[in-house]
mmCIF file of C-alpha atoms in Angstrom:
data_model
loop_
_atom_site.group_PDB
_atom_site.id
_atom_site.type_symbol
_atom_site.label_atom_id
_atom_site.label_comp_id
_atom_site.label_asym_id
_atom_site.label_seq_id
_atom_site.Cartn_x
_atom_site.Cartn_y
_atom_site.Cartn_z
ATOM 1 C CA MET D 46 99.237 133.100 121.067
ATOM 2 C CA ALA D 47 102.691 132.479 120.339
ATOM 3 C CA GLN D 48 104.236 129.976 117.417
ATOM 4 C CA PRO D 49 106.762 128.201 116.479
ATOM 5 C CA TYR D 50 109.001 129.567 114.242
ATOM 6 C CA LEU D 51 109.993 128.422 110.983
ATOM 7 C CA PRO D 52 112.996 129.737 108.951
ATOM 8 C CA ALA D 53 112.369 131.687 106.273
ATOM 9 C CA GLU D 54 111.709 130.644 102.860
ATOM 10 C CA ARG D 55 114.999 129.997 100.756
ATOM 11 C CA PHE D 56 114.240 131.869 97.282
ATOM 12 C CA LEU D 57 116.553 131.319 94.259
ATOM 13 C CA SER D 58 117.775 134.299 92.296
ATOM 14 C CA ARG D 59 116.364 133.968 88.545
ATOM 15 C CA LYS D 60 120.008 133.475 86.981
ATOM 16 C CA GLN D 61 120.128 130.488 90.251
ATOM 17 C CA GLU D 62 116.879 129.208 88.278
ATOM 18 C CA THR D 63 118.224 129.483 85.019
ATOM 19 C CA ILE D 64 121.334 127.327 85.982
ATOM 20 C CA LEU D 65 119.386 124.633 87.462
ATOM 21 C CA LEU D 66 117.163 124.720 84.823
ATOM 22 C CA ASP D 67 119.636 124.604 82.179
ATOM 23 C CA ASP D 68 121.166 121.773 83.493
ATOM 24 C CA ASP D 69 118.497 119.538 83.602
ATOM 25 C CA VAL D 70 117.464 120.330 80.234
ATOM 26 C CA ILE D 71 121.318 118.996 79.052
ATOM 27 C CA TYR D 72 120.421 116.499 81.503
ATOM 28 C CA TRP D 73 117.624 115.053 78.864
ATOM 29 C CA LYS D 74 119.073 116.099 75.723
ATOM 30 C CA ARG D 75 121.953 113.399 76.329
ATOM 31 C CA MET D 76 119.041 110.854 75.771
ATOM 32 C CA GLN D 77 119.592 109.762 72.412
ATOM 33 C CA GLN D 78 117.638 107.457 70.315
ATOM 34 C CA LEU D 79 119.008 104.608 68.998
ATOM 35 C CA THR D 80 116.700 102.834 67.043
ATOM 36 C CA VAL D 81 113.105 102.042 66.138
ATOM 37 C CA PHE D 82 110.993 98.346 66.076
ATOM 38 C CA GLN D 83 107.524 97.865 63.976
ATOM 39 C CA GLU D 84 105.708 95.320 65.932
ATOM 40 C CA PRO D 85 102.998 93.409 64.507
ATOM 41 C CA SER D 86 99.841 95.052 66.780
ATOM 42 C CA VAL D 87 99.666 97.993 69.580
ATOM 43 C CA VAL D 88 102.613 97.323 71.935
ATOM 44 C CA SER D 89 100.530 97.418 74.888
ATOM 45 C CA SER D 90 103.348 96.435 77.980
ATOM 46 C CA VAL D 91 107.073 97.802 77.949
ATOM 47 C CA ARG D 92 109.537 96.580 80.700
ATOM 48 C CA ILE D 93 113.341 96.798 81.466
ATOM 49 C CA SER D 94 114.870 94.278 83.300
ATOM 50 C CA PRO D 95 116.487 95.530 86.694
ATOM 51 C CA LYS D 96 119.354 94.470 86.290
ATOM 52 C CA LYS D 97 122.580 94.726 83.808
ATOM 53 C CA PRO D 98 122.259 94.599 80.957
ATOM 54 C CA PHE D 99 118.661 96.277 81.572
ATOM 55 C CA HIS D 100 117.446 94.231 78.595
ATOM 56 C CA VAL D 101 113.629 95.283 76.961
ATOM 57 C CA ALA D 102 110.871 92.861 77.098
ATOM 58 C CA THR D 103 107.551 94.377 75.136
ATOM 59 C CA THR D 104 103.996 92.585 74.617
ATOM 60 C CA SER D 105 102.258 93.237 71.253
ATOM 61 C CA SER D 106 99.204 90.907 70.420
ATOM 62 C CA VAL D 107 99.856 87.906 71.576
ATOM 63 C CA ARG D 108 104.022 87.992 71.132
ATOM 64 C CA LEU D 109 106.694 88.691 73.944
ATOM 65 C CA THR D 110 109.723 90.215 72.568
ATOM 66 C CA LEU D 111 113.283 90.413 74.254
ATOM 67 C CA TYR D 112 115.763 93.153 72.635
ATOM 68 C CA ASP D 113 119.199 93.835 73.794
ATOM 69 C CA THR D 114 119.815 97.252 74.235
ATOM 70 C CA THR D 115 123.939 97.425 73.656
ATOM 71 C CA VAL D 116 123.552 96.015 70.266
ATOM 72 C CA CYS D 117 119.865 96.746 69.385
ATOM 73 C CA GLU D 118 118.771 93.942 68.059
ATOM 74 C CA PRO D 119 115.836 91.276 68.877
ATOM 75 C CA LEU D 120 117.094 88.413 71.275
ATOM 76 C CA ASN D 121 114.298 85.934 71.313
ATOM 77 C CA LEU D 122 110.048 85.964 70.519
ATOM 78 C CA PHE D 123 107.866 83.808 72.703
ATOM 79 C CA ARG D 124 104.026 83.639 72.024
ATOM 80 C CA ILE D 125 102.499 84.170 75.880
ATOM 81 C CA GLY D 126 98.496 83.590 74.408
ATOM 82 C CA GLY D 127 95.638 85.595 74.463
ATOM 83 C CA ASP D 128 92.627 86.404 77.257
ATOM 84 C CA GLU D 129 92.599 82.683 78.294
ATOM 85 C CA GLY D 130 93.177 83.350 81.584
ATOM 86 C CA LYS D 131 97.025 81.526 81.860
ATOM 87 C CA VAL D 132 100.610 82.201 83.108
ATOM 88 C CA ARG D 133 103.540 81.056 81.411
ATOM 89 C CA ILE D 134 107.243 81.623 82.809
ATOM 90 C CA PHE D 135 110.143 80.695 80.378
ATOM 91 C CA ASP D 136 113.072 80.857 80.103
ATOM 92 C CA VAL D 137 114.628 83.261 78.412
ATOM 93 C CA GLU D 138 118.204 82.574 78.514
ATOM 94 C CA LYS D 139 117.846 80.475 75.993
ATOM 95 C CA THR D 140 117.988 83.005 72.542
ATOM 96 C CA THR D 141 117.842 79.974 70.044
ATOM 97 C CA GLY D 142 114.264 79.429 68.513
ATOM 98 C CA THR D 143 111.067 81.390 68.210
ATOM 99 C CA SER D 144 107.925 78.834 69.761
ATOM 100 C CA LYS D 145 110.116 77.687 72.689
ATOM 101 C CA VAL D 146 107.370 75.757 75.351
ATOM 102 C CA ALA D 147 106.865 77.463 78.463
ATOM 103 C CA LEU D 148 108.520 75.995 81.434
ATOM 104 C CA ARG D 149 105.005 76.999 83.104
ATOM 105 C CA VAL D 150 101.726 77.551 82.739
ATOM 106 C CA MET D 151 99.057 78.037 85.146
ATOM 107 C CA GLN D 152 95.827 78.914 84.388
ATOM 108 C CA ALA D 153 95.636 81.225 87.105
ATOM 109 C CA SER D 154 92.082 82.764 86.098
ATOM 110 C CA GLN D 155 88.851 82.894 84.259
ATOM 111 C CA SER D 156 89.105 86.265 83.327
ATOM 112 C CA THR D 157 91.812 87.808 81.759
ATOM 113 C CA VAL D 158 95.064 88.177 83.384
ATOM 114 C CA LYS D 159 96.369 91.605 83.129
ATOM 115 C CA SER D 160 99.340 92.513 85.525
ATOM 116 C CA VAL D 161 101.940 89.359 86.539
ATOM 117 C CA HIS D 162 104.991 89.868 88.705
ATOM 118 C CA PHE D 163 108.369 88.561 90.503
ATOM 119 C CA SER D 164 108.309 88.451 94.194
ATOM 120 C CA PRO D 165 111.839 90.122 94.556
ATOM 121 C CA ARG D 166 113.378 86.888 95.899
ATOM 122 C CA GLY D 167 112.358 85.258 92.515
ATOM 123 C CA ASP D 168 111.060 81.742 93.914
ATOM 124 C CA THR D 169 106.895 83.077 93.657
ATOM 125 C CA ILE D 170 104.850 85.303 91.533
ATOM 126 C CA PHE D 171 101.733 87.150 91.457
ATOM 127 C CA SER D 172 98.929 87.296 89.209
ATOM 128 C CA LEU D 173 96.603 89.891 89.332
ATOM 129 C CA ALA D 174 93.010 89.218 86.952
ATOM 130 C CA ASP D 175 89.492 90.698 85.981
ATOM 131 C CA ASP D 176 88.227 88.487 88.670
ATOM 132 C CA GLY D 177 89.300 90.604 90.906
ATOM 133 C CA LYS D 178 91.418 88.108 92.460
ATOM 134 C CA ILE D 179 95.121 88.237 93.457
ATOM 135 C CA LYS D 180 97.044 84.906 93.087
ATOM 136 C CA GLN D 181 100.607 83.853 94.220
ATOM 137 C CA TRP D 182 102.136 81.139 92.444
ATOM 138 C CA LEU D 183 105.697 78.711 93.214
ATOM 139 C CA VAL D 184 107.645 79.295 90.582
ATOM 140 C CA ALA D 185 109.282 74.920 91.269
ATOM 141 C CA ASP D 186 105.377 74.041 91.324
ATOM 142 C CA THR D 187 105.468 71.800 88.117
ATOM 143 C CA ALA D 188 101.327 71.059 87.825
ATOM 144 C CA TYR D 189 99.822 72.620 85.214
ATOM 145 C CA GLY D 190 97.202 74.567 83.657
ATOM 146 C CA VAL D 191 93.993 74.223 86.232
ATOM 147 C CA ASN D 192 96.074 71.325 88.205
ATOM 148 C CA ALA D 193 98.308 74.274 89.748
ATOM 149 C CA VAL D 194 97.337 75.154 92.574
ATOM 150 C CA PRO D 195 98.181 78.638 94.258
ATOM 151 C CA LEU D 196 99.823 79.394 98.248
ATOM 152 C CA VAL D 197 97.441 82.742 98.217
ATOM 153 C CA GLU D 198 94.545 83.595 96.918
ATOM 154 C CA ILE D 199 92.405 86.841 97.794
ATOM 155 C CA GLN D 200 89.915 88.262 96.622
ATOM 156 C CA ALA D 201 91.095 92.009 96.678
ATOM 157 C CA HIS D 202 88.534 94.314 94.401
ATOM 158 C CA ASP D 203 85.010 94.180 93.556
ATOM 159 C CA ASP D 204 85.928 95.154 89.552
ATOM 160 C CA ALA D 205 88.861 94.136 87.766
ATOM 161 C CA ILE D 206 92.566 94.256 88.270
ATOM 162 C CA ARG D 207 94.255 96.204 86.029
ATOM 163 C CA CYS D 208 97.609 96.700 87.894
ATOM 164 C CA GLY D 209 100.129 96.267 90.796
ATOM 165 C CA ALA D 210 102.946 95.831 91.747
ATOM 166 C CA VAL D 211 105.204 93.904 94.100
ATOM 167 C CA SER D 212 107.455 95.891 97.295
ATOM 168 C CA SER D 213 111.575 95.048 96.592
ATOM 169 C CA ILE D 214 111.687 95.478 100.182
ATOM 170 C CA ASN D 215 109.281 92.828 101.617
ATOM 171 C CA ASP D 216 108.558 89.747 99.555
ATOM 172 C CA HIS D 217 104.654 89.989 101.388
ATOM 173 C CA CYS D 218 103.385 93.365 100.537
ATOM 174 C CA VAL D 219 101.481 93.898 97.094
ATOM 175 C CA LEU D 220 99.981 97.008 96.038
ATOM 176 C CA THR D 221 96.903 96.802 93.761
ATOM 177 C CA GLY D 222 94.699 98.977 91.479
ATOM 178 C CA GLY D 223 91.712 98.294 90.386
ATOM 179 C CA TYR D 224 88.645 99.235 88.330
ATOM 180 C CA ASP D 225 86.618 100.205 91.556
ATOM 181 C CA HIS D 226 88.786 102.894 91.987
ATOM 182 C CA LYS D 227 90.538 101.606 94.934
ATOM 183 C CA VAL D 228 94.430 101.418 95.372
ATOM 184 C CA ARG D 229 95.236 98.974 98.430
ATOM 185 C CA LEU D 230 97.947 97.612 100.326
ATOM 186 C CA TRP D 231 98.107 93.522 100.985
ATOM 187 C CA ASP D 232 99.739 91.497 103.561
ATOM 188 C CA VAL D 233 99.304 88.415 101.625
ATOM 189 C CA ARG D 234 100.403 86.365 104.875
ATOM 190 C CA SER D 235 97.725 87.241 106.819
ATOM 191 C CA LYS D 236 95.443 88.416 103.671
ATOM 192 C CA GLU D 237 94.637 91.318 105.327
ATOM 193 C CA LYS D 238 94.269 94.972 103.856
ATOM 194 C CA THR D 239 96.767 97.243 105.535
ATOM 195 C CA MET D 240 95.806 100.449 103.200
ATOM 196 C CA GLU D 241 93.232 101.540 100.763
ATOM 197 C CA LEU D 242 92.603 104.840 99.021
ATOM 198 C CA ASP D 243 89.938 106.142 96.869
ATOM 199 C CA CYS D 244 91.018 107.574 93.349
ATOM 200 C CA GLU D 245 87.701 108.348 91.955
ATOM 201 C CA HIS D 246 88.688 106.576 89.218
ATOM 202 C CA PRO D 247 89.510 103.388 87.119
ATOM 203 C CA VAL D 248 93.143 103.030 88.263
ATOM 204 C CA GLU D 249 96.029 102.378 85.581
ATOM 205 C CA SER D 250 98.779 101.873 87.136
ATOM 206 C CA VAL D 251 100.577 102.107 90.574
ATOM 207 C CA LEU D 252 103.781 101.905 92.038
ATOM 208 C CA PHE D 253 106.033 101.792 94.653
ATOM 209 C CA LEU D 254 108.076 105.949 94.421
ATOM 210 C CA PRO D 255 111.987 105.180 95.729
ATOM 211 C CA GLY D 256 112.245 103.833 99.560
ATOM 212 C CA GLU D 257 108.662 102.742 99.442
ATOM 213 C CA GLN D 258 107.506 104.829 101.654
ATOM 214 C CA LEU D 259 104.685 106.808 99.048
ATOM 215 C CA ILE D 260 103.348 105.523 96.546
ATOM 216 C CA ALA D 261 102.437 107.221 92.999
ATOM 217 C CA THR D 262 98.520 106.344 90.861
ATOM 218 C CA ALA D 263 97.461 107.177 87.458
ATOM 219 C CA ALA D 264 93.700 107.225 87.636
ATOM 220 C CA GLY D 265 91.141 108.617 85.188
ATOM 221 C CA PRO D 266 92.233 111.932 83.439
ATOM 222 C CA ILE D 267 93.797 113.862 86.135
ATOM 223 C CA VAL D 268 97.073 114.748 87.267
ATOM 224 C CA LYS D 269 98.151 115.700 91.050
ATOM 225 C CA THR D 270 101.180 117.145 90.980
ATOM 226 C CA THR D 271 102.944 120.483 93.358
ATOM 227 C CA ASN D 272 104.580 122.773 91.211
ATOM 228 C CA TYR D 273 106.297 121.051 88.174
ATOM 229 C CA SER D 274 107.843 122.476 85.324
ATOM 230 C CA LEU D 275 108.370 121.530 81.704
ATOM 231 C CA ILE D 276 111.697 120.337 81.681
ATOM 232 C CA HIS D 277 112.462 118.769 78.431
ATOM 233 C CA SER D 278 109.661 116.817 75.879
ATOM 234 C CA TRP D 279 109.977 114.677 72.847
ATOM 235 C CA SER D 280 107.133 114.321 70.113
ATOM 236 C CA MET D 281 106.669 110.798 68.822
ATOM 237 C CA PRO D 282 105.134 109.697 65.664
ATOM 238 C CA SER D 283 102.482 107.674 67.284
ATOM 239 C CA PRO D 284 100.492 108.055 70.476
ATOM 240 C CA ILE D 285 102.830 106.970 73.738
ATOM 241 C CA LEU D 286 100.955 103.894 75.287
ATOM 242 C CA ASP D 287 103.715 102.336 77.809
ATOM 243 C CA LEU D 288 107.603 103.354 79.017
ATOM 244 C CA ASP D 289 109.936 102.144 81.032
ATOM 245 C CA VAL D 290 113.643 103.445 82.515
ATOM 246 C CA SER D 291 116.223 101.489 83.373
ATOM 247 C CA ARG D 292 117.579 101.618 86.921
ATOM 248 C CA ASP D 293 120.606 103.538 86.206
ATOM 249 C CA ASP D 294 119.134 105.996 84.404
ATOM 250 C CA GLU D 295 121.002 105.329 81.661
ATOM 251 C CA THR D 296 118.463 103.394 79.211
ATOM 252 C CA MET D 297 114.474 104.656 78.267
ATOM 253 C CA ALA D 298 112.473 102.595 76.145
ATOM 254 C CA ILE D 299 108.685 103.696 74.740
ATOM 255 C CA GLY D 300 105.606 101.647 73.401
ATOM 256 C CA MET D 301 104.158 104.243 70.953
ATOM 257 C CA GLY D 302 101.007 102.629 68.713
ATOM 258 C CA ASN D 303 103.044 99.531 67.048
ATOM 259 C CA LEU D 304 106.053 100.894 67.836
ATOM 260 C CA LEU D 305 109.123 100.465 70.348
ATOM 261 C CA ALA D 306 111.902 102.789 70.198
ATOM 262 C CA LEU D 307 114.920 102.034 72.291
ATOM 263 C CA TYR D 308 116.647 105.774 74.222
ATOM 264 C CA ARG D 309 120.308 105.355 75.530
ATOM 265 C CA ARG D 310 121.993 108.724 77.553
ATOM 266 C CA ALA D 311 125.313 110.137 75.618
ATOM 267 C CA GLU D 312 128.150 111.218 77.745
ATOM 268 C CA ILE D 313 128.337 114.562 78.620
ATOM 269 C CA LYS D 314 130.964 116.398 76.599
ATOM 270 C CA LYS D 315 133.480 118.441 78.690
ATOM 271 C CA GLU D 316 132.597 121.661 76.837
ATOM 272 C CA THR D 317 128.909 121.698 77.415
ATOM 273 C CA THR D 318 128.167 123.125 81.478
ATOM 274 C CA ALA D 319 125.429 124.844 82.686
ATOM 275 C CA SER D 320 127.312 128.170 82.705
ATOM 276 C CA ALA D 321 128.156 128.084 78.924
ATOM 277 C CA LEU D 322 125.063 127.857 77.803
ATOM 278 C CA ILE D 323 123.119 130.889 75.985
ATOM 279 C CA GLU D 324 120.825 129.192 74.001
ATOM 280 C CA ASP D 325 117.018 130.196 75.768
ATOM 281 C CA LYS D 326 114.786 127.249 76.904
ATOM 282 C CA LYS D 327 112.174 127.393 74.384
ATOM 283 C CA ALA D 328 115.139 126.614 71.889
ATOM 284 C CA MET D 329 116.108 123.885 73.532
ATOM 285 C CA ILE D 330 113.130 121.760 73.965
ATOM 286 C CA ARG D 331 111.969 118.932 71.103
ATOM 287 C CA VAL D 332 109.605 120.513 69.413
ATOM 288 C CA ALA D 333 109.607 118.153 66.209
ATOM 289 C CA ALA D 334 109.701 114.281 65.897
ATOM 290 C CA PRO D 335 113.818 113.183 65.835
ATOM 291 C CA PRO D 336 115.112 111.702 62.630
ATOM 292 C CA VAL D 337 115.201 108.048 62.197
ATOM 293 C CA LYS D 338 118.691 106.271 61.178
ATOM 294 C CA LEU D 339 118.520 102.906 60.085
ATOM 295 C CA ALA D 340 122.000 100.999 60.325
ATOM 296 C CA GLU D 341 122.572 97.646 58.632
ATOM 297 C CA LYS D 342 125.787 96.093 58.586
ATOM 298 C CA ASP D 343 128.034 96.324 55.139
ATOM 299 C CA ARG D 344 125.618 99.182 54.412
ATOM 300 C CA GLU D 345 126.042 103.113 55.087
ATOM 301 C CA THR D 346 123.544 104.306 57.463
ATOM 302 C CA GLN D 347 120.878 106.214 56.179
ATOM 303 C CA LYS D 348 118.426 108.153 58.107
ATOM 304 C CA VAL D 349 114.052 106.476 57.104
ATOM 305 C CA GLU D 350 111.167 107.753 57.929
ATOM 306 C CA VAL D 351 109.184 106.440 60.563
ATOM 307 C CA VAL D 352 106.185 105.213 59.613
ATOM 308 C CA ALA D 353 102.299 104.476 62.157
ATOM 309 C CA LYS D 354 100.149 102.577 61.574
ATOM 310 C CA SER D 355 96.828 104.364 61.468
ATOM 311 C CA ALA D 356 95.342 104.941 64.902
ATOM 312 C CA ASP D 357 92.329 102.867 64.486
ATOM 313 C CA ARG D 358 94.877 100.275 65.405
ATOM 314 C CA LEU D 359 94.618 101.858 68.808
ATOM 315 C CA LYS D 360 91.345 101.567 69.958
ATOM 316 C CA ILE D 361 90.208 98.876 72.692
ATOM 317 C CA PRO D 362 87.711 96.401 71.365
ATOM 318 C CA LYS D 363 84.045 97.154 71.368
ATOM 319 C CA VAL D 364 83.510 95.050 74.154
ATOM 320 C CA ASP D 365 85.686 96.345 76.700
ATOM 321 C CA GLY D 366 84.480 99.884 74.984
ATOM 322 C CA MET D 367 81.280 98.911 76.174
ATOM 323 C CA LEU D 368 82.310 97.576 79.550
ATOM 324 C CA ALA D 369 84.289 100.457 80.317
ATOM 325 C CA ASN D 370 80.819 102.929 79.729
ATOM 326 C CA TYR D 371 78.750 99.910 81.619
ATOM 327 C CA LYS D 372 76.907 99.176 78.906
ATOM 328 C CA HIS D 373 76.171 95.831 80.524
ATOM 329 C CA ALA D 374 72.800 94.929 78.530
ATOM 330 C CA ALA D 375 74.637 96.204 75.005
ATOM 331 C CA VAL D 376 77.417 93.411 76.043
ATOM 332 C CA ILE D 377 74.836 90.785 76.822
ATOM 333 C CA ARG D 378 73.079 91.521 73.019
ATOM 334 C CA LEU D 379 76.716 92.220 71.232
ATOM 335 C CA LEU D 380 77.332 88.253 72.730
ATOM 336 C CA PHE D 381 74.603 86.351 71.933
ATOM 337 C CA GLY D 382 72.517 88.510 69.678
ATOM 338 C CA GLY D 383 74.257 86.394 66.396
ATOM 339 C CA LYS D 384 76.670 88.738 65.291
ATOM 340 C CA PHE D 385 79.617 88.649 67.496
ATOM 341 C CA ARG D 386 81.181 85.083 67.441
ATOM 342 C CA SER D 387 84.559 84.911 69.519
ATOM 343 C CA SER D 388 86.846 81.810 69.118
ATOM 344 C CA VAL D 389 87.523 81.586 72.919
ATOM 345 C CA ASP D 390 84.982 80.492 75.005
ATOM 346 C CA ALA D 391 87.303 82.064 78.489
ATOM 347 C CA ALA D 392 86.954 85.214 76.397
ATOM 348 C CA ILE D 393 82.804 84.906 76.774
ATOM 349 C CA VAL D 394 82.576 83.808 80.109
ATOM 350 C CA SER D 395 85.162 86.375 81.355
ATOM 351 C CA TYR D 396 82.721 89.235 79.573
ATOM 352 C CA LEU D 397 80.011 87.893 82.072
ATOM 353 C CA ARG D 398 82.332 87.575 85.008
ATOM 354 C CA VAL D 399 82.600 91.341 84.585
ATOM 355 C CA ILE D 400 79.250 91.894 84.906
ATOM 356 C CA VAL D 401 78.965 89.407 87.225
ATOM 357 C CA MET D 402 80.948 90.976 89.811
ATOM 358 C CA ARG D 403 79.833 94.382 89.328
ATOM 359 C CA GLY D 404 76.059 93.197 90.508
ATOM 360 C CA ALA D 405 74.445 93.967 87.062
ATOM 361 C CA ILE D 406 73.736 90.745 86.098
ATOM 362 C CA HIS D 407 70.309 90.681 86.879
ATOM 363 C CA ARG D 408 69.144 93.756 84.536
ATOM 364 C CA ALA D 409 71.624 93.027 82.003
ATOM 365 C CA LEU D 410 69.890 89.741 81.186
ATOM 366 C CA GLY D 411 66.194 91.488 81.560
ATOM 367 C CA GLY D 412 63.639 92.591 78.762
ATOM 368 C CA GLN D 413 66.292 90.677 75.897
ATOM 369 C CA GLU D 414 65.133 89.486 72.928
ATOM 370 C CA ILE D 415 63.865 85.884 72.232
ATOM 371 C CA SER D 416 66.688 84.674 70.111
ATOM 372 C CA VAL D 417 69.089 86.515 72.632
ATOM 373 C CA GLN D 418 68.208 84.363 75.163
ATOM 374 C CA LYS D 419 67.899 81.471 73.089
ATOM 375 C CA ASN D 420 71.750 81.402 72.411
ATOM 376 C CA LEU D 421 72.383 82.477 75.850
ATOM 377 C CA LEU D 422 70.562 79.125 76.967
ATOM 378 C CA ILE D 423 72.734 77.289 74.513
ATOM 379 C CA PHE D 424 75.914 78.389 75.800
ATOM 380 C CA LEU D 425 75.005 77.843 79.276
ATOM 381 C CA ASN D 426 74.023 74.298 77.946
ATOM 382 C CA HIS D 427 77.480 73.697 76.308
ATOM 383 C CA HIS D 428 79.821 75.101 79.043
ATOM 384 C CA LEU D 429 77.704 75.185 82.587
ATOM 385 C CA PHE D 430 79.628 72.177 83.926
ATOM 386 C CA ARG D 431 82.751 72.929 82.789
ATOM 387 C CA THR D 432 84.810 73.322 85.823
ATOM 388 C CA GLN D 433 86.881 76.412 85.082
ATOM 389 C CA TYR D 434 83.568 78.294 83.533
ATOM 390 C CA PHE D 435 81.153 76.861 86.296
ATOM 391 C CA PRO D 436 81.193 79.886 89.442
ATOM 392 C CA THR D 437 80.506 82.586 86.560
ATOM 393 C CA LEU D 438 77.847 80.484 85.056
ATOM 394 C CA ARG D 439 76.137 79.474 88.110
ATOM 395 C CA GLU D 440 75.482 83.487 88.745
ATOM 396 C CA VAL D 441 74.112 83.767 84.809
ATOM 397 C CA VAL D 442 71.973 81.094 85.793
ATOM 398 C CA LEU D 443 70.453 82.112 89.211
ATOM 399 C CA ALA D 444 70.205 85.431 87.497
ATOM 400 C CA TYR D 445 68.361 84.359 84.801
ATOM 401 C CA PHE D 446 65.846 82.128 86.407
#
């Protein structure tokens, strides 16, 4: 049977491969460290503005800090709250004061909100929470807290949503990744699911690739690639938790432990060309942490040692660790056994919500000690008829009785 004609695959000579490789190495070697900032806690998220001058926003504990990448100084500081399920909108143009009041506050969920995204036009925002719901909010809505009503609400996942992305081409397309191992694409106008992928592991990050014909996902310990090889590497003083690169590909921000490092691509020197390189590839790949320079006004620049806090600061909270390992009965014992005290009732309800969403609340409550049951009943008696807690606690009551 005749086969269709296929052109022969083109192979590069070793010399051509070396030149291409060296060009890539030069490109990444030009990314030079500007400064390192020390945050009060683990840097949980790093994002660079899509528009010039490409400011960097980081979150650490309950604090959000905005940095100027041109002068490498913090511009502003905001207190953004914790696990109470609220979404806050701030005016970042005002660069004075450290405790400004949010312009908008929406009670987006009873659970923790881990991901928030603006629409391309900027007139709405999307909140993705541990209750598995997508909600779209109007930025101009002046209703406060629980009085704010979402434009759209979708039960998108059967477990917590920890990541998402909004199409830059279409305001109505939202990509979500959940701990139910699913990646789904939604049309928020019809509330219909247009695509679903099973990643076989909890999904931690999703994004649209340029052109938005492809998406990339991060789930579990597995990375699937074709034939990528190491081009360049950096050694950091602490584990890397998040990073971002500006759209002009000239600025990079890396969150590692409690440190934030800013990098900028240096201008290429005229005498540095691929054909002029004689160094071996291995010699061009950095294997040690780069020296850090401290520059202060009216003082000489000096090299300093970057000290990262001990690795135990990177451990997730005990309850979250139990939930990640599906130890639901142990979570109930910890919450109501007299050894755990949360200053925020919403945090306890959010943990219960996760167990309810997984359909494991019956097994989690079964066989618990009298003291645990007593504390649980006291909690239910105090909080059952609070509007924002009722849907979750009602399921707990039905499972208990």
